[in-house]
Coordinates of C-alpha atoms in Angstrom, one line a residue:
M263 CA 3.6 6.0 5.0
S264 CA 2.7 8.9 7.2
R265 CA 0.6 10.3 4.4
A266 CA -1.3 7.1 4.0
A267 CA -1.9 6.9 7.7
T268 CA -3.2 10.4 7.7
R269 CA -5.4 9.8 4.6
F270 CA -7.0 6.8 6.1
Q271 CA -7.0 8.0 9.7
C272 CA -5.0 5.0 11.1
S273 CA -1.6 4.3 12.6
E274 CA 1.4 3.9 10.3
T275 CA 1.6 0.2 11.4
T276 CA -1.9 -0.4 10.2
A277 CA -1.3 1.5 7.0
R278 CA 1.9 -0.5 6.4
K279 CA 0.0 -3.8 7.0
G280 CA -2.8 -2.7 4.7
L281 CA -0.3 -1.9 1.9
Q282 CA 1.4 -5.3 2.3
D283 CA -2.0 -7.0 2.2
L284 CA -2.7 -5.2 -1.0
A285 CA 0.6 -6.3 -2.4
D286 CA -0.2 -9.9 -1.4
Y287 CA -3.5 -9.5 -3.2
H288 CA -1.6 -8.4 -6.4
G289 CA -3.3 -5.0 -6.1
V290 CA 0.1 -3.2 -6.0
V291 CA 3.8 -4.0 -6.3
L292 CA 5.9 -2.6 -3.6
H293 CA 9.6 -1.6 -3.8
P294 CA 11.6 -4.6 -2.6
H295 CA 13.3 -2.7 0.2
F296 CA 10.9 0.1 1.1
D297 CA 7.2 0.6 1.9
E298 CA 6.7 2.4 -1.4
V299 CA 4.3 1.5 -4.2
W300 CA 6.4 0.6 -7.3
V301 CA 3.5 -0.4 -9.5
A302 CA -0.3 0.1 -9.2
H303 CA -1.4 -1.5 -12.5
P304 CA -1.7 -0.1 -15.0
F305 CA 0.4 2.8 -13.7
S306 CA 4.1 2.7 -12.9
A307 CA 5.7 4.9 -10.2
A308 CA 9.1 4.4 -11.9
P309 CA 10.2 5.6 -15.3
T310 CA 9.4 3.2 -18.2
T311 CA 9.5 3.4 -22.0
C312 CA 5.8 4.0 -22.2
I313 CA 4.5 7.5 -21.6
V314 CA 0.8 8.3 -21.8
S315 CA -0.4 11.8 -22.0
S316 CA -3.9 13.3 -21.8
G317 CA -4.2 17.1 -21.7
E318 CA -1.6 18.4 -19.3
H319 CA -1.3 15.1 -17.5
K320 CA 1.3 12.4 -18.1
W321 CA 1.9 8.9 -16.6
W322 CA 4.2 6.0 -17.1
G323 CA 2.6 2.7 -18.2
N324 CA 4.2 -0.5 -17.3
C325 CA 3.9 -2.1 -20.7
A326 CA 2.0 -1.8 -24.0
W327 CA -1.1 -3.5 -22.5
C328 CA -1.0 -1.4 -19.3
S329 CA -0.5 1.8 -21.3
L330 CA -3.7 1.1 -23.1
G331 CA -5.3 0.7 -19.7
V332 CA -4.0 4.1 -18.6
M333 CA -5.5 5.6 -21.8
Q334 CA -8.8 4.1 -20.9
L335 CA -8.7 5.5 -17.4
A336 CA -7.5 8.9 -18.7
G337 CA -10.9 9.3 -20.3
R338 CA -10.4 7.5 -23.6
N339 CA -8.7 10.5 -25.1
A340 CA -4.9 10.1 -24.8
T341 CA -1.6 9.5 -26.6
L342 CA 1.0 6.9 -25.9
K343 CA 4.6 7.5 -26.9
T344 CA 6.9 4.5 -26.8
R345 CA 9.8 2.8 -28.6
L346 CA 9.2 -0.3 -30.8
G347 CA 10.7 -3.2 -28.9
A348 CA 11.8 -0.7 -26.2
I349 CA 14.8 0.2 -28.3
G350 CA 13.7 1.0 -31.9
D351 CA 11.8 3.9 -33.4
E352 CA 9.7 6.2 -31.3
V353 CA 6.0 6.0 -32.2
S354 CA 2.8 7.6 -31.1
I355 CA -0.5 5.8 -30.5
T356 CA -3.6 7.9 -30.2
I357 CA -7.1 7.2 -28.8
E358 CA -9.9 9.7 -29.6
N359 CA -13.3 9.3 -28.0
G360 CA -12.5 5.7 -27.2
E361 CA -11.4 4.9 -30.8
L362 CA -8.0 3.7 -31.6
L363 CA -6.6 5.7 -34.5
D364 CA -3.3 3.9 -35.0
K365 CA -4.0 0.3 -35.7
D366 CA -1.0 -0.9 -37.7
Y367 CA 0.9 -2.3 -34.7
V368 CA 1.1 -5.5 -32.7
I369 CA 1.8 -6.3 -29.1
H370 CA 4.1 -9.2 -28.1
F371 CA 3.3 -11.3 -25.0
P372 CA 6.4 -13.4 -24.4
I373 CA 5.6 -14.5 -20.8
P374 CA 2.7 -17.0 -20.3
M375 CA 0.0 -15.5 -18.1
R376 CA 0.3 -18.3 -15.6
N377 CA 3.9 -17.1 -14.9
S378 CA 3.3 -13.4 -15.1
W379 CA 3.4 -12.8 -11.4
D380 CA 6.7 -14.8 -10.9
N381 CA 8.4 -11.5 -11.7
V382 CA 5.7 -9.1 -12.8
I383 CA 8.2 -6.2 -13.3
Y384 CA 10.1 -8.3 -15.9
T385 CA 6.8 -9.5 -17.4
C386 CA 5.7 -6.0 -18.0
S387 CA 9.1 -4.9 -19.3
V388 CA 9.0 -7.3 -22.3
M389 CA 5.3 -6.8 -23.2
L390 CA 6.1 -4.4 -26.0
L391 CA 4.9 -2.8 -29.2
F392 CA 6.1 -3.7 -32.7
R393 CA 5.0 -2.9 -36.3
N394 CA 4.5 -6.5 -37.3
E395 CA 5.2 -10.1 -36.4
A396 CA 8.4 -10.1 -38.5
E397 CA 9.8 -7.4 -36.2
V398 CA 8.9 -9.5 -33.2
D399 CA 10.8 -12.5 -34.7
E400 CA 13.9 -10.4 -35.3
W401 CA 13.7 -8.9 -31.8
C402 CA 13.4 -12.3 -30.1
S403 CA 16.3 -13.7 -32.1
T404 CA 18.5 -10.7 -31.3
R405 CA 17.6 -10.6 -27.6
G406 CA 17.5 -14.3 -27.0
I407 CA 13.9 -14.1 -25.6
P408 CA 11.5 -16.9 -26.7
K409 CA 8.6 -15.7 -28.8
G410 CA 5.2 -15.7 -27.2
D411 CA 1.9 -14.6 -28.5
V412 CA 1.5 -11.7 -30.9
R413 CA -1.8 -9.8 -31.1
P414 CA -3.1 -6.8 -33.1
I415 CA -3.1 -3.6 -31.0
D416 CA -6.8 -3.1 -31.8
Q417 CA -7.7 -6.4 -30.2
I418 CA -5.7 -5.6 -27.0
W419 CA -7.2 -2.1 -26.9
K420 CA -10.7 -3.6 -26.7
F421 CA -9.5 -6.1 -24.1
A422 CA -7.7 -3.4 -22.0
T423 CA -10.9 -1.2 -21.9
E424 CA -12.7 -4.0 -20.1
W425 CA -9.8 -5.3 -18.1
Y426 CA -8.9 -1.9 -16.7
G427 CA -12.3 -0.3 -17.0
R428 CA -13.1 -0.2 -13.3
H429 CA -9.6 0.2 -11.8
A430 CA -10.5 3.7 -10.7
D431 CA -13.6 2.6 -8.9
V432 CA -13.6 3.1 -5.1
D433 CA -14.9 -0.4 -4.5
W434 CA -12.5 -2.0 -7.0
T435 CA -11.6 -5.7 -6.5
K436 CA -9.1 -7.7 -8.6
W437 CA -10.4 -10.1 -11.1
S438 CA -10.6 -13.7 -10.0
L439 CA -9.1 -16.5 -12.0
H440 CA -12.5 -17.4 -13.3
D441 CA -13.1 -13.7 -14.3
A442 CA -9.7 -13.6 -16.1
V443 CA -10.3 -16.8 -18.0
E444 CA -13.7 -15.7 -19.1
M445 CA -12.4 -12.3 -20.2
F446 CA -9.6 -13.9 -22.2
R447 CA -12.2 -16.1 -23.9
R448 CA -14.6 -13.2 -24.7
H449 CA -11.7 -11.3 -26.4
N450 CA -10.5 -14.4 -28.3
L451 CA -7.2 -14.5 -26.4
T452 CA -6.4 -18.2 -26.7
G453 CA -3.4 -20.5 -26.8
P454 CA -0.7 -21.5 -24.4
T455 CA 0.2 -17.8 -23.5
W456 CA -3.3 -17.2 -22.2
S457 CA -3.8 -20.5 -20.3
I458 CA -3.9 -20.0 -16.6
G459 CA -4.7 -22.4 -13.8
G460 CA -4.1 -23.1 -10.2
D461 CA -6.3 -22.4 -7.2
A462 CA -5.3 -18.9 -6.3
E463 CA -8.2 -16.6 -5.6
R464 CA -6.9 -13.8 -7.7
F465 CA -4.9 -13.5 -11.0

């Protein structure tokens, strides 16, 4: 907290309030017992099964979707290493010059978007990569987790490049509910999983 106060030339009390306001805005996720950033989407400050590398740099992504966002922010030249279903074979996904080279995978979204912030850490933990929908079916049956929506990784890469495209901007603001709905529509993300509502200002 002292580093944040020094960086922004304010008191620690002001810095702490600002961080809490950012968490309330869904801009970050704080550790439940400390004033520390746990998640700043698409990045995780805690170890995960998704490791993105670009050059000499490495980051943890929160989930398969977030990891594609990290790859976008890394300059669209990056590699993701993860395990299928978080427990199966280790695989690598490569982006070169903004082009996805490894397209024979799918991403499973078991939690409806309208419920994603009920426990966003859990939501991200089950948003995983698989080879195909049959693997998703087997994983859901074995793990006792209801099946959600399954999408080709190429579709989610294109979506992630827009969703996370300005997350590094100094004047970044979070997407509104209307923004999110429109972006889902543009990328043909339809069905119950992608239906969000309510009157919250931000998704």
